[in-house]
Tab-separated table of C-alpha atoms in Angstrom:
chain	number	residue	atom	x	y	z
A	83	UNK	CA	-4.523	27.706	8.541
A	84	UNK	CA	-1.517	27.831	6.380
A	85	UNK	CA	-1.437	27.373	2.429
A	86	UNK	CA	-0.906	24.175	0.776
A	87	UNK	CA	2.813	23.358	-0.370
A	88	UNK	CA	3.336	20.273	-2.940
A	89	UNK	CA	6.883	20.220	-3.939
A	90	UNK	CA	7.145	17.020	-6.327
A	91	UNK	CA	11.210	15.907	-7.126
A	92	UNK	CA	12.467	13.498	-9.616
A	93	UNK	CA	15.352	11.318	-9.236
A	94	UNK	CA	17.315	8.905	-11.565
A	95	UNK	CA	18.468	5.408	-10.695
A	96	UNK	CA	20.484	3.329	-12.847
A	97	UNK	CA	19.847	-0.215	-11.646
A	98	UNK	CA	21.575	-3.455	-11.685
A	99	UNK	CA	18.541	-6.071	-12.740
A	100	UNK	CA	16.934	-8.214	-10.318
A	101	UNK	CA	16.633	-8.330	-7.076
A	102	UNK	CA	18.377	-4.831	-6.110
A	103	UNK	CA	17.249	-2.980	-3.120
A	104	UNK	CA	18.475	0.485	-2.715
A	105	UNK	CA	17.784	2.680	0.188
A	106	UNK	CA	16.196	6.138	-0.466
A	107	UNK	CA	16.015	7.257	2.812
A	108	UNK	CA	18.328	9.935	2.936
A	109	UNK	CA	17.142	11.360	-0.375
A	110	UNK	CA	13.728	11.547	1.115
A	111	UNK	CA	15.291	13.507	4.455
A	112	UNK	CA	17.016	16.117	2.216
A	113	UNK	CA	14.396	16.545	-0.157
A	114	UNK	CA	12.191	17.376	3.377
A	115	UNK	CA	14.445	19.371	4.590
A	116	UNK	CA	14.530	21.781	0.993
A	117	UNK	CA	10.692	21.484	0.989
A	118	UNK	CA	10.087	22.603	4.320
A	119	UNK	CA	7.207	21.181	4.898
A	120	UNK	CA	6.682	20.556	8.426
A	121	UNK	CA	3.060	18.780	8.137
A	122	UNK	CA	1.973	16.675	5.656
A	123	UNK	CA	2.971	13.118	3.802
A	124	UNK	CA	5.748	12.028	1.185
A	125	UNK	CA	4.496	9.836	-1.473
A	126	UNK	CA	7.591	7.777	-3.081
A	127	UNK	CA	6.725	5.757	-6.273
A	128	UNK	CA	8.412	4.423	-9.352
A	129	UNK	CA	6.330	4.733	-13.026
A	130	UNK	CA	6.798	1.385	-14.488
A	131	UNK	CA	5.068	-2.182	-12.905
A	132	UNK	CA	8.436	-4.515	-12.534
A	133	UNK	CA	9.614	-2.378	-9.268
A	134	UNK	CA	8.388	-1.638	-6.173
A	135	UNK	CA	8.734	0.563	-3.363
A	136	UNK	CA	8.422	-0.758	0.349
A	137	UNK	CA	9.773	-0.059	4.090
A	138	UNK	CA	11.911	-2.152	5.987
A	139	UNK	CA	14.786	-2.495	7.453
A	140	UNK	CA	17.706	-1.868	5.164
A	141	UNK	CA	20.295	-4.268	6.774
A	142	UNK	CA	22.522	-7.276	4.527
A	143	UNK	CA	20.485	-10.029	6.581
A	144	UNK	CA	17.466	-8.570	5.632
A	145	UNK	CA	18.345	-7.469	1.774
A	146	UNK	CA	19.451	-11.336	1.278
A	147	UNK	CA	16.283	-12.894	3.076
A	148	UNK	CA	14.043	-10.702	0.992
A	149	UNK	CA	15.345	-11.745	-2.453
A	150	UNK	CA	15.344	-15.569	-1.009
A	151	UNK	CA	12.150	-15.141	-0.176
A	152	UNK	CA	10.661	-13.311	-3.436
A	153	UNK	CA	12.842	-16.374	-5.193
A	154	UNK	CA	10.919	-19.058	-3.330
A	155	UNK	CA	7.613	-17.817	-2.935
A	156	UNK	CA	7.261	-16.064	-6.736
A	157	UNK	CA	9.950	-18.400	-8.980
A	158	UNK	CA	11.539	-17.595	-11.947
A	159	UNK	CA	10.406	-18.267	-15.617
A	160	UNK	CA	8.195	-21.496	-14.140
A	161	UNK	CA	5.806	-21.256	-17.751
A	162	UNK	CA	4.177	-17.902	-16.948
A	163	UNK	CA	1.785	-17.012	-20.123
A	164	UNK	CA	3.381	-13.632	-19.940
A	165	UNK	CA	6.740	-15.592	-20.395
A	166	UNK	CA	5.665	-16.235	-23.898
A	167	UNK	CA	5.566	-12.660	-25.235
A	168	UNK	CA	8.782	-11.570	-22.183
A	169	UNK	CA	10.613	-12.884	-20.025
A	170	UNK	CA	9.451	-10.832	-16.695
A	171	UNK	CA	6.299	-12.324	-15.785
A	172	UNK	CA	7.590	-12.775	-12.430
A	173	UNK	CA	8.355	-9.344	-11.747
A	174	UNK	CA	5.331	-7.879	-12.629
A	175	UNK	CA	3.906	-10.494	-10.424
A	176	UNK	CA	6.658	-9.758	-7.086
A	177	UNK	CA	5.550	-5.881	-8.094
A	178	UNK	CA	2.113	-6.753	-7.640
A	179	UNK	CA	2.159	-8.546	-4.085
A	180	UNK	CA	5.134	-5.750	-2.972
A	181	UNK	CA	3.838	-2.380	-3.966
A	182	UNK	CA	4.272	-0.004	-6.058
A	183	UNK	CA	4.095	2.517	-3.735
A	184	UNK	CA	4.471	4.132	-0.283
A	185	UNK	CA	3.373	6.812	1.504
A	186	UNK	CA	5.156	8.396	5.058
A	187	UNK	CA	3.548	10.762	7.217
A	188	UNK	CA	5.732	13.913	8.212
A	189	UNK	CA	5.348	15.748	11.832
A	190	UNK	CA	7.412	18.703	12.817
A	191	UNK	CA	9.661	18.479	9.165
A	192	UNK	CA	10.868	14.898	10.484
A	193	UNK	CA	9.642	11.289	8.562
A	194	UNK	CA	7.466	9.489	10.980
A	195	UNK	CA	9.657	6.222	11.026
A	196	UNK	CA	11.073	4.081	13.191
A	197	UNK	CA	15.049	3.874	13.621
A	198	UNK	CA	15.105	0.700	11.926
A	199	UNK	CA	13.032	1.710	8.942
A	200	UNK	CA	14.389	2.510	5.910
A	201	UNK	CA	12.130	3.501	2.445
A	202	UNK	CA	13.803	1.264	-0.121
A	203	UNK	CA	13.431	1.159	-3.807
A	204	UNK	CA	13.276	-2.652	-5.259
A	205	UNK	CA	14.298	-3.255	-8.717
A	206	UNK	CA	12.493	-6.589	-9.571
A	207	UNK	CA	13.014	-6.545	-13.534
A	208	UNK	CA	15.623	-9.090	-15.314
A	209	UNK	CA	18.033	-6.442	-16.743
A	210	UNK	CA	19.308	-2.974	-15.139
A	211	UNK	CA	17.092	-0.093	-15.905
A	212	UNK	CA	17.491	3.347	-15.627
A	213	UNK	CA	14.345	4.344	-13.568
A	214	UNK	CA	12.731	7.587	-12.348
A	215	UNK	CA	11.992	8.278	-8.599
A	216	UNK	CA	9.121	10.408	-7.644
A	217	UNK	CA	9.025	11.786	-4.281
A	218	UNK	CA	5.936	14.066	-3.827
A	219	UNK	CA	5.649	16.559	-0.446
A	220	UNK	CA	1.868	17.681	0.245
A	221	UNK	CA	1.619	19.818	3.233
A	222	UNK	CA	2.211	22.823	5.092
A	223	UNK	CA	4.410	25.106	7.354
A	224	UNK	CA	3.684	25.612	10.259
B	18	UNK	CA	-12.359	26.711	-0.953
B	19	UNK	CA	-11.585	25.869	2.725
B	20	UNK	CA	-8.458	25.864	4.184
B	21	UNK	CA	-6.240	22.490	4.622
B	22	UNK	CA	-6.385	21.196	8.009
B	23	UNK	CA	-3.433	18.430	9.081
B	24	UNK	CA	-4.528	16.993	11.862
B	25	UNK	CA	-1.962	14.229	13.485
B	26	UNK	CA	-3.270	11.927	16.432
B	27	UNK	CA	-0.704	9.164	17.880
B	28	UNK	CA	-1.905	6.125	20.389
B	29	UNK	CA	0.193	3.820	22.413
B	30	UNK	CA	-0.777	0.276	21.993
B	31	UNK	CA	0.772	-2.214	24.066
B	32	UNK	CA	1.152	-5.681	22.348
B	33	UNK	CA	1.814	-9.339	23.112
B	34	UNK	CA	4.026	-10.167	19.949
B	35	UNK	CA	3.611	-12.527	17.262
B	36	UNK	CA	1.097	-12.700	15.605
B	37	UNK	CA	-1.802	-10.182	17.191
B	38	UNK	CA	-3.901	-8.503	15.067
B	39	UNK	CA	-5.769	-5.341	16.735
B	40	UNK	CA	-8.927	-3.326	15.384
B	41	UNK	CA	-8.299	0.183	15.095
B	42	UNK	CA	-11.612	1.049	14.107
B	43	UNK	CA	-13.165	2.849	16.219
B	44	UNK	CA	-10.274	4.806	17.294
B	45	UNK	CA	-9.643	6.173	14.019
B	46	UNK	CA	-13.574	7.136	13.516
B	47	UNK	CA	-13.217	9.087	17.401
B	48	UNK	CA	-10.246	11.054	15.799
B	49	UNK	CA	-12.644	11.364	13.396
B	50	UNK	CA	-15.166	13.349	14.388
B	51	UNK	CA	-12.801	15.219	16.971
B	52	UNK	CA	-11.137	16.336	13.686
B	53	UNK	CA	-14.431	17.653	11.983
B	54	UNK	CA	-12.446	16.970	8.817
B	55	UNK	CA	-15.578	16.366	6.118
B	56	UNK	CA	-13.522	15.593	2.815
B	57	UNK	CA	-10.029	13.894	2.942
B	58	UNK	CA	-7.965	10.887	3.895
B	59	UNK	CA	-7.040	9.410	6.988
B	60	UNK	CA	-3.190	7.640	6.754
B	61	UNK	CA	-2.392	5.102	9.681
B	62	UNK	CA	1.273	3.765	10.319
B	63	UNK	CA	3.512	2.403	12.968
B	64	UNK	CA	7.057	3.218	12.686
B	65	UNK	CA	9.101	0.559	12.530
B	66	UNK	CA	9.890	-2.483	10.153
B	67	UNK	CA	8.470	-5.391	12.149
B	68	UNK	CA	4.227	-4.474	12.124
B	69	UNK	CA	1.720	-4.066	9.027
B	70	UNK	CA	-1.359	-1.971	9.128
B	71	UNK	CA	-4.245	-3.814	6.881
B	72	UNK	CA	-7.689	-3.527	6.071
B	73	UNK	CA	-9.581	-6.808	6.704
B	74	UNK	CA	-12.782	-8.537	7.957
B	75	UNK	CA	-11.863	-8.377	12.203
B	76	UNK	CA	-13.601	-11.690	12.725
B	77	UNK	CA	-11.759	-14.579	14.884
B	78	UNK	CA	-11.847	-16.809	11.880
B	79	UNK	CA	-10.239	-14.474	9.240
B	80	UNK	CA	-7.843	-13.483	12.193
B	81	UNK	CA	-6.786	-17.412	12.538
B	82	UNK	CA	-6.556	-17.921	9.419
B	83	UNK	CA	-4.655	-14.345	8.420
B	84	UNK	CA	-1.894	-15.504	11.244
B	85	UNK	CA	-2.025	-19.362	9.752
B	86	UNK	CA	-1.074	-18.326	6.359
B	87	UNK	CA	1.903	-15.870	7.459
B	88	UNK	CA	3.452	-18.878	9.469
B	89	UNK	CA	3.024	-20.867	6.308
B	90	UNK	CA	4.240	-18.556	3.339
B	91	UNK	CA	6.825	-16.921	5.422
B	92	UNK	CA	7.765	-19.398	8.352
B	93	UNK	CA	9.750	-18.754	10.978
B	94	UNK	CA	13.226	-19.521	11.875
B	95	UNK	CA	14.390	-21.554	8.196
B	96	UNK	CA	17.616	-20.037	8.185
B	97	UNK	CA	17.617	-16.791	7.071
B	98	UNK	CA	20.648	-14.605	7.345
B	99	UNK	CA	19.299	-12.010	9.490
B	100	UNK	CA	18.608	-14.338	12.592
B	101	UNK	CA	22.468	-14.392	12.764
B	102	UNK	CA	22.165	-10.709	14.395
B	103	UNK	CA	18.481	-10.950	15.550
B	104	UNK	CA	15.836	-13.461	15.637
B	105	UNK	CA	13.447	-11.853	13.470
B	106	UNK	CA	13.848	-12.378	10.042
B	107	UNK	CA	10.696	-13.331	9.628
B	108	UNK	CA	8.859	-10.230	10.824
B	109	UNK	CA	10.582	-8.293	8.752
B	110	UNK	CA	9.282	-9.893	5.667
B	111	UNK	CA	6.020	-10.624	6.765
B	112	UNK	CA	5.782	-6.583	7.041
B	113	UNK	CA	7.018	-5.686	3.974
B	114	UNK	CA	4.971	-8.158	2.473
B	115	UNK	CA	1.612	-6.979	4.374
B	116	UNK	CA	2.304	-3.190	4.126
B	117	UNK	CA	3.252	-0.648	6.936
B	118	UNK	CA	0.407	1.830	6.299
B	119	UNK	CA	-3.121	2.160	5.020
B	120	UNK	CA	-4.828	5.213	3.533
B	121	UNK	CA	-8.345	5.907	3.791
B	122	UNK	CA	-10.311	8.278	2.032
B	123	UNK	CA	-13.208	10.689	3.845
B	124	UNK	CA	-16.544	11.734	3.118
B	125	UNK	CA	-19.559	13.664	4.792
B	126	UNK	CA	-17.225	13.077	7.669
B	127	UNK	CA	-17.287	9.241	7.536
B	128	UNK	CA	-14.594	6.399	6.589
B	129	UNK	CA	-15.302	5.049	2.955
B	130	UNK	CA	-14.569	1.005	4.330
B	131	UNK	CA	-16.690	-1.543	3.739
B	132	UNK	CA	-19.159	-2.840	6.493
B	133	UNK	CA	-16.906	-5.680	6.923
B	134	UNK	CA	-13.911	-4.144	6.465
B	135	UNK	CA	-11.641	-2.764	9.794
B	136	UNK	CA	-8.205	-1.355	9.898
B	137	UNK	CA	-6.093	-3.457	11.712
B	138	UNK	CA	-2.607	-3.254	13.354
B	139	UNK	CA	-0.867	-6.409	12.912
B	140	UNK	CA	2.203	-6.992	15.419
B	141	UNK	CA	4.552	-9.170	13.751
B	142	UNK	CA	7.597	-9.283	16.503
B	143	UNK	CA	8.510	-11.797	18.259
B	144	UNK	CA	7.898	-10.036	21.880
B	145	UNK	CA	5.301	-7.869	23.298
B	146	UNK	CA	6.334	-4.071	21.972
B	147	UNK	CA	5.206	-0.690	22.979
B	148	UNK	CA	3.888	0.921	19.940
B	149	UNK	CA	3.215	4.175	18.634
B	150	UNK	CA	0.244	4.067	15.757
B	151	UNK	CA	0.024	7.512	14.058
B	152	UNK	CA	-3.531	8.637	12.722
B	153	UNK	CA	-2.637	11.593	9.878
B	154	UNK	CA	-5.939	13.191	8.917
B	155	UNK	CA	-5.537	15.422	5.719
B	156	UNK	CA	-8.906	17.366	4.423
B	157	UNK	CA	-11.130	20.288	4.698
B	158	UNK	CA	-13.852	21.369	6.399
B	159	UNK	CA	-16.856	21.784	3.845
C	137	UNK	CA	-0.344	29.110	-3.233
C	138	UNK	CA	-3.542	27.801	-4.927
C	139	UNK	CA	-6.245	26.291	-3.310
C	140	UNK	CA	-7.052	22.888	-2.246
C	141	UNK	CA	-8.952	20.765	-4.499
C	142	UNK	CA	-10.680	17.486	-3.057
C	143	UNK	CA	-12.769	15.758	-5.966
C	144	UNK	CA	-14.434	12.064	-4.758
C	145	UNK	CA	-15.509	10.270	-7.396
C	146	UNK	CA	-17.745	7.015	-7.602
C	147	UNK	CA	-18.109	4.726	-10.435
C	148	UNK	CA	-20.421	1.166	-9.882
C	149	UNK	CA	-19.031	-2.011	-11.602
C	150	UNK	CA	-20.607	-5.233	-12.017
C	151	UNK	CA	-18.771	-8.122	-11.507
C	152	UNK	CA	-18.294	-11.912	-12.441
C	153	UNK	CA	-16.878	-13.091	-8.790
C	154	UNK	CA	-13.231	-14.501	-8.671
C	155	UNK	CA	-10.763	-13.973	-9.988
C	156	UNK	CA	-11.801	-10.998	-12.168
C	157	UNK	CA	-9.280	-8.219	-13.022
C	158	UNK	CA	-10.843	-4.819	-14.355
C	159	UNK	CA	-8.497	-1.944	-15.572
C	160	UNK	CA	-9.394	1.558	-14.029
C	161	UNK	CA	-7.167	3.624	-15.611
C	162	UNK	CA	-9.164	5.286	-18.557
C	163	UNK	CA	-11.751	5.960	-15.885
C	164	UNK	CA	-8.980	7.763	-13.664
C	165	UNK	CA	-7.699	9.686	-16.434
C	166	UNK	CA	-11.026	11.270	-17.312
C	167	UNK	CA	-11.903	12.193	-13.814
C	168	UNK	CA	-8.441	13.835	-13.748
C	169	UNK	CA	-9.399	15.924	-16.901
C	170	UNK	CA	-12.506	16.907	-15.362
C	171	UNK	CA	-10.784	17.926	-11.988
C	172	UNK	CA	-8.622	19.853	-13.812
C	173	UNK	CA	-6.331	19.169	-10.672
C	174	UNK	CA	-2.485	19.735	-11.619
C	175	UNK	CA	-0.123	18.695	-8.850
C	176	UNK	CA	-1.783	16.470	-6.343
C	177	UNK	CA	-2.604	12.873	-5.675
C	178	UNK	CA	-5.895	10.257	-6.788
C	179	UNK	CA	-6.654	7.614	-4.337
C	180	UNK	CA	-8.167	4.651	-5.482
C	181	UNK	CA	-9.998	2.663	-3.269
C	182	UNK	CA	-13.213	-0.037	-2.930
C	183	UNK	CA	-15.130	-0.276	0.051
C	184	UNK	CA	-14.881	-3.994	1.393
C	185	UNK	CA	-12.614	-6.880	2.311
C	186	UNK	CA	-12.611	-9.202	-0.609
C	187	UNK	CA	-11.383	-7.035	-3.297
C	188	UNK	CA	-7.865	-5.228	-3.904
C	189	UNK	CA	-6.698	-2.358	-6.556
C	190	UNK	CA	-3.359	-2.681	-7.632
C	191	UNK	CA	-1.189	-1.506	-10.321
C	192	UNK	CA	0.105	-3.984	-12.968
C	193	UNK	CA	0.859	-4.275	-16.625
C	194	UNK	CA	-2.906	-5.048	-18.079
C	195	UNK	CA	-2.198	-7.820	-20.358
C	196	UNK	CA	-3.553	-11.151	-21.215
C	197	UNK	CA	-0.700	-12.536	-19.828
C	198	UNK	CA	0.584	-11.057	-16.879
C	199	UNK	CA	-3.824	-11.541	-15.943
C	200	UNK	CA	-3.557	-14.880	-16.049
C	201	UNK	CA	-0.496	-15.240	-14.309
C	202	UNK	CA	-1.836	-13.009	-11.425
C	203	UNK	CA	-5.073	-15.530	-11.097
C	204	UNK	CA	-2.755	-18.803	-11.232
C	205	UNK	CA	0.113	-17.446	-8.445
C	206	UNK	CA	-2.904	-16.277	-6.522
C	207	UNK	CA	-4.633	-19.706	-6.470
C	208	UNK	CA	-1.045	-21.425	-5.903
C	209	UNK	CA	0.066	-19.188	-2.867
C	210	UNK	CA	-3.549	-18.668	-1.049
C	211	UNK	CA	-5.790	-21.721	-2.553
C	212	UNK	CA	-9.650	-22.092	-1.841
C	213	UNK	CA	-11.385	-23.961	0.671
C	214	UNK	CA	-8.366	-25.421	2.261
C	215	UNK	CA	-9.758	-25.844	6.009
C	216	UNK	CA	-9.963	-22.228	6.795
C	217	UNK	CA	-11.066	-21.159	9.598
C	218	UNK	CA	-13.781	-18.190	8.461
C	219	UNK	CA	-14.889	-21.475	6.157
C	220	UNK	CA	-17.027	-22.558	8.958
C	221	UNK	CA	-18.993	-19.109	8.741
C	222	UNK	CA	-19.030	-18.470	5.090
C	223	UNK	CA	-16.947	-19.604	1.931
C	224	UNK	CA	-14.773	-16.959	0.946
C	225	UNK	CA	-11.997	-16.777	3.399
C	226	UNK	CA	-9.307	-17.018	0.366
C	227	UNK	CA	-10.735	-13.633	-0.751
C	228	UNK	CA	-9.947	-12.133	2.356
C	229	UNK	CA	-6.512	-13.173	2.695
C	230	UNK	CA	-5.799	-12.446	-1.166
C	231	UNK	CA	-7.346	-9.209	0.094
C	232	UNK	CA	-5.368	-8.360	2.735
C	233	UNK	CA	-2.120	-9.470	0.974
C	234	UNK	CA	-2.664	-7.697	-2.291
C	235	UNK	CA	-4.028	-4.749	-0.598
C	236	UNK	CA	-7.328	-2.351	-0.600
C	237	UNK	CA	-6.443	0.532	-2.515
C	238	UNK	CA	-3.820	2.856	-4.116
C	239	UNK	CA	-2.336	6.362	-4.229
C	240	UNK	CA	-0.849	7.819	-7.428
C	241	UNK	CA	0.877	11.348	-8.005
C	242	UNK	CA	-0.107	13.475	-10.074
C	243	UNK	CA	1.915	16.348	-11.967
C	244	UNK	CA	0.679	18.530	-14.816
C	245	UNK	CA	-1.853	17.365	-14.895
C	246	UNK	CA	-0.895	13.589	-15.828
C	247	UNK	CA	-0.663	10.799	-13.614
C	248	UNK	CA	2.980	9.677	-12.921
C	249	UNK	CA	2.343	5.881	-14.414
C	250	UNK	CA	4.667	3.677	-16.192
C	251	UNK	CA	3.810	3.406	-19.951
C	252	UNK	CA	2.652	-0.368	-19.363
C	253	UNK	CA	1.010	0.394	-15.601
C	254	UNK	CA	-2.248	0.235	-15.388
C	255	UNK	CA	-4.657	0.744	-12.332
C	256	UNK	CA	-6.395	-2.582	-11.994
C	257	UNK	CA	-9.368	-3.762	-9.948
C	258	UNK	CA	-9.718	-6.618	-8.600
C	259	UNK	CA	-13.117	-8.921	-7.874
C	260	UNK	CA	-11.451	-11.843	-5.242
C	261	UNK	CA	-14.884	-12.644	-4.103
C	262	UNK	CA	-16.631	-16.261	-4.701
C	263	UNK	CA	-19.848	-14.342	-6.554
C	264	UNK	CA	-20.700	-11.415	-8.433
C	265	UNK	CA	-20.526	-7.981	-6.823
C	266	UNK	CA	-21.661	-4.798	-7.426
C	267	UNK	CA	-18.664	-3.177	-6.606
C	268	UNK	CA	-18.161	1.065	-5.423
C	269	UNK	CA	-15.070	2.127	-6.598
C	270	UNK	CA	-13.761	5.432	-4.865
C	271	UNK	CA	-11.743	7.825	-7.033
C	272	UNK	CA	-10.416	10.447	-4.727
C	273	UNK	CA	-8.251	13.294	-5.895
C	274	UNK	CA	-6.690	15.835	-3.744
C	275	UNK	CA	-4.581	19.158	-5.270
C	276	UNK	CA	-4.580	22.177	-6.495
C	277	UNK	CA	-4.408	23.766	-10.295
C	278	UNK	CA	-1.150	26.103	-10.849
């Protein structure tokens, strides 16, 4: 069998505050592509707990329905405790239920997703942030 | 130490759209032992934005009730902006709020779940679909 | 390339039945020290359906806040379904939406976590439960 590769890549975003989705597809297909790797898994995550990475499809329709729904379903400053020491209770909370992470299997140096699916970074914290990407490749070549 | 082995399996299911919720189980404990994998994980995913893979009790009661509270939380059809071009909004965000993939960790050869816990592929479109579920095993041979 | 490291861990807790939220993460950092794993990834998972891990800020607060949105968006005992069989089919669905485990990278030995993200258990079961929690890692040491 072939060795073991993990390639782990960093990148900045400078976000605009809540609710901004921002597709990292593409960086995950080039950062593949460098790596190599034809058999194996990205792992995309975000260190902090007021973001969260998920898949879907990266569309206007969708982008607007998702922040409608995170509005309705997880309100805004509604006497959280955390509210009392902050002012983000509710994004820690949308974090929780989203994810903070997400991992894709990869098969012959291609992501194994669908043509509408797009790996989307969701910045769920009240002011812009400048946040660090990790996208980790474990696998081999083939 | 042994050598990595990547092992990936795919499977066609053929669905009956919203909502149907289908145990994987057993599938993913055939691959399983056909992929004599003793320490690792096993990753299942669908590509595509409109499906979740869970892990949940696969009883007819927790299956109701799973499908009773995603028409509730997340209803159908309440004017969201992507059923202008489509007329599922509502999968979408029932997916990302479910999860696309699950990852479960091996040992002696066996699936570290719960006795009453399955993996489960949860269709979320609207109309019957022809999936592809990927099974990624990762591990080694001790 | 180095080796492949796999390293499964198990640690029992006790606990005090719903809703109880347990932070993991000195645990995972001292398993990581005793791996001595590098570059690489530690699964976190919990056999069973009524319990999730996630990652949150670990703070009086945002715990309460978790407990009260859960009990708003998926309340107890309201007609369910799995009701009929036992009493605890809020735990699944809490479950199944908050989700059974996590994956976090690892470089330099470090996990990649935000300075307030923690790895939390937690107990959504109606009783006390002595609980398995799986710490996983997979790597290598450069």
């Amino acid at each position: 069998m072939a060795d073991l590769i993990i390639q782990t890549y960093q990148e900045i975003l400078q976000t605009n505050g809540e609710i901004e989705l921002i597709d990292l597809t593409n960086k995950v297909m080039n950062y593949l592509a460098e790596s190599k790797i034809t058999d194996g898994t990205v792992h995309i995550s975000c260190p902090g707990s007021t973001s969260a990475v998920i898949t879907t499809e990266f569309e206007p329709g969708v982008v607007k329905d998702t922040k409608d729904l995170l509005n309705k379903l997880i309100p805004k400053g509604i006497g959280y405790e955390h509210d009392k020491i902050d002012n983000n209770a509710h994004s820690h909370l949308r974090a929780s239920f989203l994810g903070a992470n997400q991992t894709i299997p990869i098969k012959e140096n291609r992501l194994l997703l669908g043509t509408w699916q797009q790996i989307v970074f969701v910045e769920l914290d009240v002011r812009p942030r400048t946040r660090t990407v990790i996208f980790q490749f474990m696998g081999i070549i083939k």
